[in-house]
CSV table of C-alpha atoms in Angstrom, one decimal:
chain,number,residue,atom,x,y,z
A,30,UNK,CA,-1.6,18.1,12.2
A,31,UNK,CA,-5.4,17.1,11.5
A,32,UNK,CA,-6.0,13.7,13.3
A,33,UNK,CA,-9.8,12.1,13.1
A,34,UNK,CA,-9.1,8.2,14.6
A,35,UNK,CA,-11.9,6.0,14.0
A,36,UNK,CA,-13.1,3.3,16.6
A,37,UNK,CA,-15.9,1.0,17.8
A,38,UNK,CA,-16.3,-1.4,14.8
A,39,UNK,CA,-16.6,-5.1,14.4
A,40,UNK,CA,-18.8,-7.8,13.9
A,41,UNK,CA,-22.5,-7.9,15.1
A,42,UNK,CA,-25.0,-9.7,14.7
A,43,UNK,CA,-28.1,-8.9,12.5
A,44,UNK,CA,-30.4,-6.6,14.5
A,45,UNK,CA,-28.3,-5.8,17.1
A,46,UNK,CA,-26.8,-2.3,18.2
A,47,UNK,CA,-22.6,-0.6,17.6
A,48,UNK,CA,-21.4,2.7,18.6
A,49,UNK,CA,-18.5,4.2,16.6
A,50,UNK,CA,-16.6,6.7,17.8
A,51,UNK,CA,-14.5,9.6,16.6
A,52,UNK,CA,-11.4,11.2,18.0
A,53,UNK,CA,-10.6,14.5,16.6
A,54,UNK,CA,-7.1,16.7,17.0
A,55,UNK,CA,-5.1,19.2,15.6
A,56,UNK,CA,-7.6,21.7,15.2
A,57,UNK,CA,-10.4,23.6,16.7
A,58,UNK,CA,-13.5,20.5,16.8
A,59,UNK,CA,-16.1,22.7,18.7
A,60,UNK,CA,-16.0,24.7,15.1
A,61,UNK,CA,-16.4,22.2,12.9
A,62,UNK,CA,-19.3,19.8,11.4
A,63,UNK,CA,-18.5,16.4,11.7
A,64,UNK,CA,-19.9,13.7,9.0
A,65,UNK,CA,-19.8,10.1,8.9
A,66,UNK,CA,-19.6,8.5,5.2
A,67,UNK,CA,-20.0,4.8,4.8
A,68,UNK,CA,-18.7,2.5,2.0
A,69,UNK,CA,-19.9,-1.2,1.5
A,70,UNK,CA,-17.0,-3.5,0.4
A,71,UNK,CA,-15.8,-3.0,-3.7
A,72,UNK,CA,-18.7,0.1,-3.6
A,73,UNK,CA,-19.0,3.7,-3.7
A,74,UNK,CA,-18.7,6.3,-0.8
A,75,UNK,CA,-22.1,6.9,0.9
A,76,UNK,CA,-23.2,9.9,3.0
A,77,UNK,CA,-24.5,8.8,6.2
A,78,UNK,CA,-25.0,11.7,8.7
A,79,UNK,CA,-24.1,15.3,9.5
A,80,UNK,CA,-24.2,17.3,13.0
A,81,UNK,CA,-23.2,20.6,13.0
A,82,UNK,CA,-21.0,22.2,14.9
A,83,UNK,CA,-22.9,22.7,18.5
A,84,UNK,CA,-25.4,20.0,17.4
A,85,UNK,CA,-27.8,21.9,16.9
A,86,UNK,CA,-28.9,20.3,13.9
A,87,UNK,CA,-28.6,16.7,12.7
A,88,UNK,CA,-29.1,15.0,9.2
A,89,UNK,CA,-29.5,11.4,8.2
A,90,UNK,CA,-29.6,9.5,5.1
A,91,UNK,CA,-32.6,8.0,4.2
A,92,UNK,CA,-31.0,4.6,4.6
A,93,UNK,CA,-30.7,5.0,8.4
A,94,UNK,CA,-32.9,7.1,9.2
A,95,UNK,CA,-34.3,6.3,12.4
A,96,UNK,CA,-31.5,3.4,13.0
A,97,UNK,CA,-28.9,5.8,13.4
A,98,UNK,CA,-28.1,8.8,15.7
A,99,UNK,CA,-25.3,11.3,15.6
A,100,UNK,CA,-23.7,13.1,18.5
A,101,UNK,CA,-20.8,14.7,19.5
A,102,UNK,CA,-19.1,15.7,22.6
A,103,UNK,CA,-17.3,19.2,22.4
A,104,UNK,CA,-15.3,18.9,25.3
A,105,UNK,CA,-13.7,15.2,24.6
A,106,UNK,CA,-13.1,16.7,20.6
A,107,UNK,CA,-15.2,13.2,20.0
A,108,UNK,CA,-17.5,12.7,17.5
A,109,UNK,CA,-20.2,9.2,18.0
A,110,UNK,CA,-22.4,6.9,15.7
A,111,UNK,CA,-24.7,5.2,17.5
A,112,UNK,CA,-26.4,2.3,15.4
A,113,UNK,CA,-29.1,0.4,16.1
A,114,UNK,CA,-31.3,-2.3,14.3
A,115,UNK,CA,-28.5,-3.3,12.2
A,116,UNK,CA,-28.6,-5.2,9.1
A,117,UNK,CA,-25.9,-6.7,6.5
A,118,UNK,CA,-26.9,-4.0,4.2
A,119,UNK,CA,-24.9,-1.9,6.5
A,120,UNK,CA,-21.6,-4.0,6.0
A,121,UNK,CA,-19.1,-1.0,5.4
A,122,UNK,CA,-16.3,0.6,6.6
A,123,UNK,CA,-17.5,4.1,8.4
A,124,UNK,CA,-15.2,6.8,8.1
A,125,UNK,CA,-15.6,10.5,9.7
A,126,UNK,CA,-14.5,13.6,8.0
A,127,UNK,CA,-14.7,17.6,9.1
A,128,UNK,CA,-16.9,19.5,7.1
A,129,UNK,CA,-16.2,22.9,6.2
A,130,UNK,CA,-18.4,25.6,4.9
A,131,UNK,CA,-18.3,28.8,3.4
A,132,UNK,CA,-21.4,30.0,1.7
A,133,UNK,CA,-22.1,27.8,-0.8
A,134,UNK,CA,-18.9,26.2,-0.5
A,135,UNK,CA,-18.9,23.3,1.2
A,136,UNK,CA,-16.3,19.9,1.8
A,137,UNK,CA,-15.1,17.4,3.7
A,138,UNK,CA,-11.7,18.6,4.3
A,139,UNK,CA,-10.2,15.8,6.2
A,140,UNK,CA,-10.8,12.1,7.0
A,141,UNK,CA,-10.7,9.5,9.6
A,142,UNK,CA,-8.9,5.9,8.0
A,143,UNK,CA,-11.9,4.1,8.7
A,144,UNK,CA,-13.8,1.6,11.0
A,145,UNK,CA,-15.0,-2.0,9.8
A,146,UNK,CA,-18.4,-2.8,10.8
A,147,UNK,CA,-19.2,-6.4,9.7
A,148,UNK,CA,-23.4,-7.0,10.1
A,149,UNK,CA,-23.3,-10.7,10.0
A,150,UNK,CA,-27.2,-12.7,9.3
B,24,UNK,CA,-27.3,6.4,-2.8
B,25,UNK,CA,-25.5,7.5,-5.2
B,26,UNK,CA,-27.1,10.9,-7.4
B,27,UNK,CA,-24.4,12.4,-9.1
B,28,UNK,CA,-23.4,10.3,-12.3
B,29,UNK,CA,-19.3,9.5,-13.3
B,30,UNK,CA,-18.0,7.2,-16.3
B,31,UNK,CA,-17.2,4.3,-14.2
B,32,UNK,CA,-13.6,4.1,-15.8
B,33,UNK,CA,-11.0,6.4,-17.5
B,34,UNK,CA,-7.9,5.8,-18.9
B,35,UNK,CA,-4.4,7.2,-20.1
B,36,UNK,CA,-1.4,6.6,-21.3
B,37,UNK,CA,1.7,8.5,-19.0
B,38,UNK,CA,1.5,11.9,-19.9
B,39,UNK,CA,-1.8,12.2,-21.2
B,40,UNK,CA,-4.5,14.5,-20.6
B,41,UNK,CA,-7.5,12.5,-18.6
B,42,UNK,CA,-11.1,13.8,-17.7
B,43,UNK,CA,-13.9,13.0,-15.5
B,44,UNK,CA,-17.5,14.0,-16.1
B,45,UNK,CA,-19.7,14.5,-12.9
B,46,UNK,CA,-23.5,15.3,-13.9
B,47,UNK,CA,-26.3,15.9,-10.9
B,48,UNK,CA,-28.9,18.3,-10.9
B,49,UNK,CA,-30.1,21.7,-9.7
B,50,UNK,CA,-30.4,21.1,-6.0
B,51,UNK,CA,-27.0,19.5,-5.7
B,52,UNK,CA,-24.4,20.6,-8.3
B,53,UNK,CA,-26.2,23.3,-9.8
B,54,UNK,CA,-26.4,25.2,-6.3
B,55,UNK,CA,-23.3,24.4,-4.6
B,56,UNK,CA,-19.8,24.3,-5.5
B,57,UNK,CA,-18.4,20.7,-6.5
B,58,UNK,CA,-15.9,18.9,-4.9
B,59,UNK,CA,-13.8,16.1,-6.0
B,60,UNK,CA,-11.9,13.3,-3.9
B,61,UNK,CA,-8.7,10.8,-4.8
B,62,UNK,CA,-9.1,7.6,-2.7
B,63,UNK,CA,-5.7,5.7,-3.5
B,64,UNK,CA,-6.5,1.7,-3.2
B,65,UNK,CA,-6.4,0.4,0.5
B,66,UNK,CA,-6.8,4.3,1.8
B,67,UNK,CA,-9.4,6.5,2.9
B,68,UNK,CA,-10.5,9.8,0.7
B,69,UNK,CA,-8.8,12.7,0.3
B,70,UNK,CA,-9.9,15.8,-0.8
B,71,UNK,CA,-8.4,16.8,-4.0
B,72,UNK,CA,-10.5,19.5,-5.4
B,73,UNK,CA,-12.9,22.0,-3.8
B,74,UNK,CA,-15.1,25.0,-4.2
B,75,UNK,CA,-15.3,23.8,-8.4
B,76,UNK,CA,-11.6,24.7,-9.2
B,77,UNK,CA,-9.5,24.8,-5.7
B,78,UNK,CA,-6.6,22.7,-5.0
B,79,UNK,CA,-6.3,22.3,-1.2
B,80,UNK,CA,-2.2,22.8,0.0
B,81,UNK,CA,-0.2,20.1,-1.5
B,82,UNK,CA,-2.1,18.7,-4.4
B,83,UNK,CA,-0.2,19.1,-7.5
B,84,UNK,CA,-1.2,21.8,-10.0
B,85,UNK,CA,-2.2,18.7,-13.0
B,86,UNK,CA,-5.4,18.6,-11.4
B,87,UNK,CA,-7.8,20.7,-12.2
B,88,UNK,CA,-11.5,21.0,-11.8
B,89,UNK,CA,-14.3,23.0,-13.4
B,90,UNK,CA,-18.2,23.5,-13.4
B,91,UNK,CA,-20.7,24.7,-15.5
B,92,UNK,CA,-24.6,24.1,-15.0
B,93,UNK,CA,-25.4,21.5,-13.4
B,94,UNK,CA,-22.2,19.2,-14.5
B,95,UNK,CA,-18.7,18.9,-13.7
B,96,UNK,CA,-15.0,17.7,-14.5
B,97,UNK,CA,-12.3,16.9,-13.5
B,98,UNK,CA,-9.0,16.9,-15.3
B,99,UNK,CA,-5.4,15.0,-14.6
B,100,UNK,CA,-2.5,17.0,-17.0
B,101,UNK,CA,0.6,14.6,-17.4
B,102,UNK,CA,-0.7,11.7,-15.8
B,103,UNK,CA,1.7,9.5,-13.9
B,104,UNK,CA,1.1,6.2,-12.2
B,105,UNK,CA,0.8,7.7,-9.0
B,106,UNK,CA,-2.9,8.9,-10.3
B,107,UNK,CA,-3.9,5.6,-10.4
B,108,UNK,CA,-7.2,5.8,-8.1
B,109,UNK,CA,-10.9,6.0,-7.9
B,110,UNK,CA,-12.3,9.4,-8.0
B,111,UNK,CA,-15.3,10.9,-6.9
B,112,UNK,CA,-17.3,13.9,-7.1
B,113,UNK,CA,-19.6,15.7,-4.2
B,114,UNK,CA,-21.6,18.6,-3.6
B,115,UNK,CA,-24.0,19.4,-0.9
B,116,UNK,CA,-27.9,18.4,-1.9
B,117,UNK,CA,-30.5,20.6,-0.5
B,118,UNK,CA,-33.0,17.6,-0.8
B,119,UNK,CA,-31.2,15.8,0.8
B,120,UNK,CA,-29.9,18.2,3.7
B,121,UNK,CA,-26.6,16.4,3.2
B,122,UNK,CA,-23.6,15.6,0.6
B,123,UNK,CA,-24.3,13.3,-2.1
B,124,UNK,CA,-21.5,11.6,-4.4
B,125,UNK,CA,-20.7,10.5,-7.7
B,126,UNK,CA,-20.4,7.0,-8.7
B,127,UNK,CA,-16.9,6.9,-8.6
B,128,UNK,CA,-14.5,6.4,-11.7
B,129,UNK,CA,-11.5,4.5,-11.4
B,130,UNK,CA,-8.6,6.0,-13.5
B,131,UNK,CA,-6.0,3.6,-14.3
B,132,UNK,CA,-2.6,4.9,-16.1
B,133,UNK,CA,-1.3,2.3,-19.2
C-alpha cells in the first residue's frame, strides 16, 4: 500500500534553517509529483510547493518563495523541503502528498501524516 | 492563502442531507476539475472527491460532488457521526502554478 512518512521537523529558532524529508513506497515515485502542504495550528490547509516528477519544474507559494526549495531524489523514492530564513509565521505541520494528473484533472491522491515544525521567536 | 471560499460550518441532523458550497474563480475552479478532501480531527487529509464528481476506491457512495462555473459542492446523503470533519475544496490555479484550497467547513452531525 501507498506509504509517504514524513520526517525532519521540530523546533528552531527564528531565522534559522530545517530540512523535511519524505519517504515514499508502494508505488511507482519517479512517476509522480510530489507536493508539500502546510497547516498552521487550528488553520486551513496551505499549498506550499510542487516538483514534478523528474524535477524539472518547481513551484512555490508566494509565502516562501525564495525561503524554501523543493527537491527530490528518484532513486531513494524521497521527496525534501529545505527551509531556510524561518519565521513563526511558518509554525505548521508539513505534510507531503502525490499529485496526480490527467488533463485537467488534477489531485493529491495520497498523504504523508505530517511533520511538526515549531519556529520559535 | 486561501482563494476558494467555503461556509465555515454546516450542520445536520443523522440522516440528513448536508451541502458544501466551494466558490473560486476562472483560473482555478472554472479551468480545472475540483477536488474535495475529509480531514477527520487529529488526522491528516484524505481525498474524498476528485475530478468534480469521482469517489476514489473506498469512499462511500453518500458523497457526492458537483461543479458548475466557477463554483462547487459537495454533498453528504444520510449523514452519520462518522462524517464529522472539516472539509475542503481544491483545484489547481493557473495563477498560481499550484493548488489552492477552500477555507475549510467543519461539518458537525447533531
Amino acid at each position: 500500500q501507498v506509504q509517504l512518512v514524513e520526517s525532519g521537523g521540530g523546533v528552531v529558532q527564528s531565522g534559522r534553517s530545517l530540512r523535511l524529508s519524505c519517504a515514499a513506497s508502494g508505488f511507482t515515485f519517479r512517476n509522480y509529483g510530489m507536493d508539500w502542504v502546510r497547516q498552521a495550528p487550528g488553520k486551513g490547509l496551505e499549498w506550499v510547493a510542487i516538483i514534478y516528477y523528474d524535477g524539472s519544474n518547481k513551484y512555490y507559494a508566494d509565502s516562501v518563495k525564495g525561503r524554501f526549495t523543493i527537491s527530490r531524489d528518484n532513486s531513494k523514492n524521497t521527496l525534501y523541503l529545505q527551509m531556510n530564513s524561518l519565521g513563526v509565521e511558518d509554525t505548521a505541520v508539513y505534510y507531503c502528498a502525490s499529485d496526480r494528473w490527467e488533463g485537467r484533472v488534477r489531485r493529491l491522491d495520497y498523504w504523508g501524516q505530517g511533520t511538526l515544525v515549531t519556529v520559535s521567536s | 492563502q486561501s482563494v476558494l471560499t467555503q461556509p465555515p460550518s454546516a450542520s445536520g441532523t443523522p440522516g440528513q442531507r448536508v451541502t458544501i458550497s466551494c466558490s473560486g474563480s476562472s483560473s482555478n475552479v472554472g479551468s480545472y476539475t475540483v477536488n474535495w478532501y475529509q480531514q477527520l480531527p487529529g488526522t491528516a487529509p484524505k481525498l474524498l472527491i476528485y475530478g468534480n464528481d469521482q469517489r476514489p476506491s473506498g469512499v462511500p457512495d453518500r458523497f457526492s460532488g458537483s461543479k458548475s462555473g466557477t463554483s462547487a459542492s459537495l454533498a453528504i446523503s444520510g449523514l452519520q457521526s462518522e462524517d464529522e470533519a472539516d472539509y475542503y475544496c481544491a483545484a489547481w490555479d493557473d495563477s498560481l502554478n499550484g493548488h489552492v484550497f477552500g477555507t475549510g467547513t467543519k461539518a458537525t452531525v447533531l
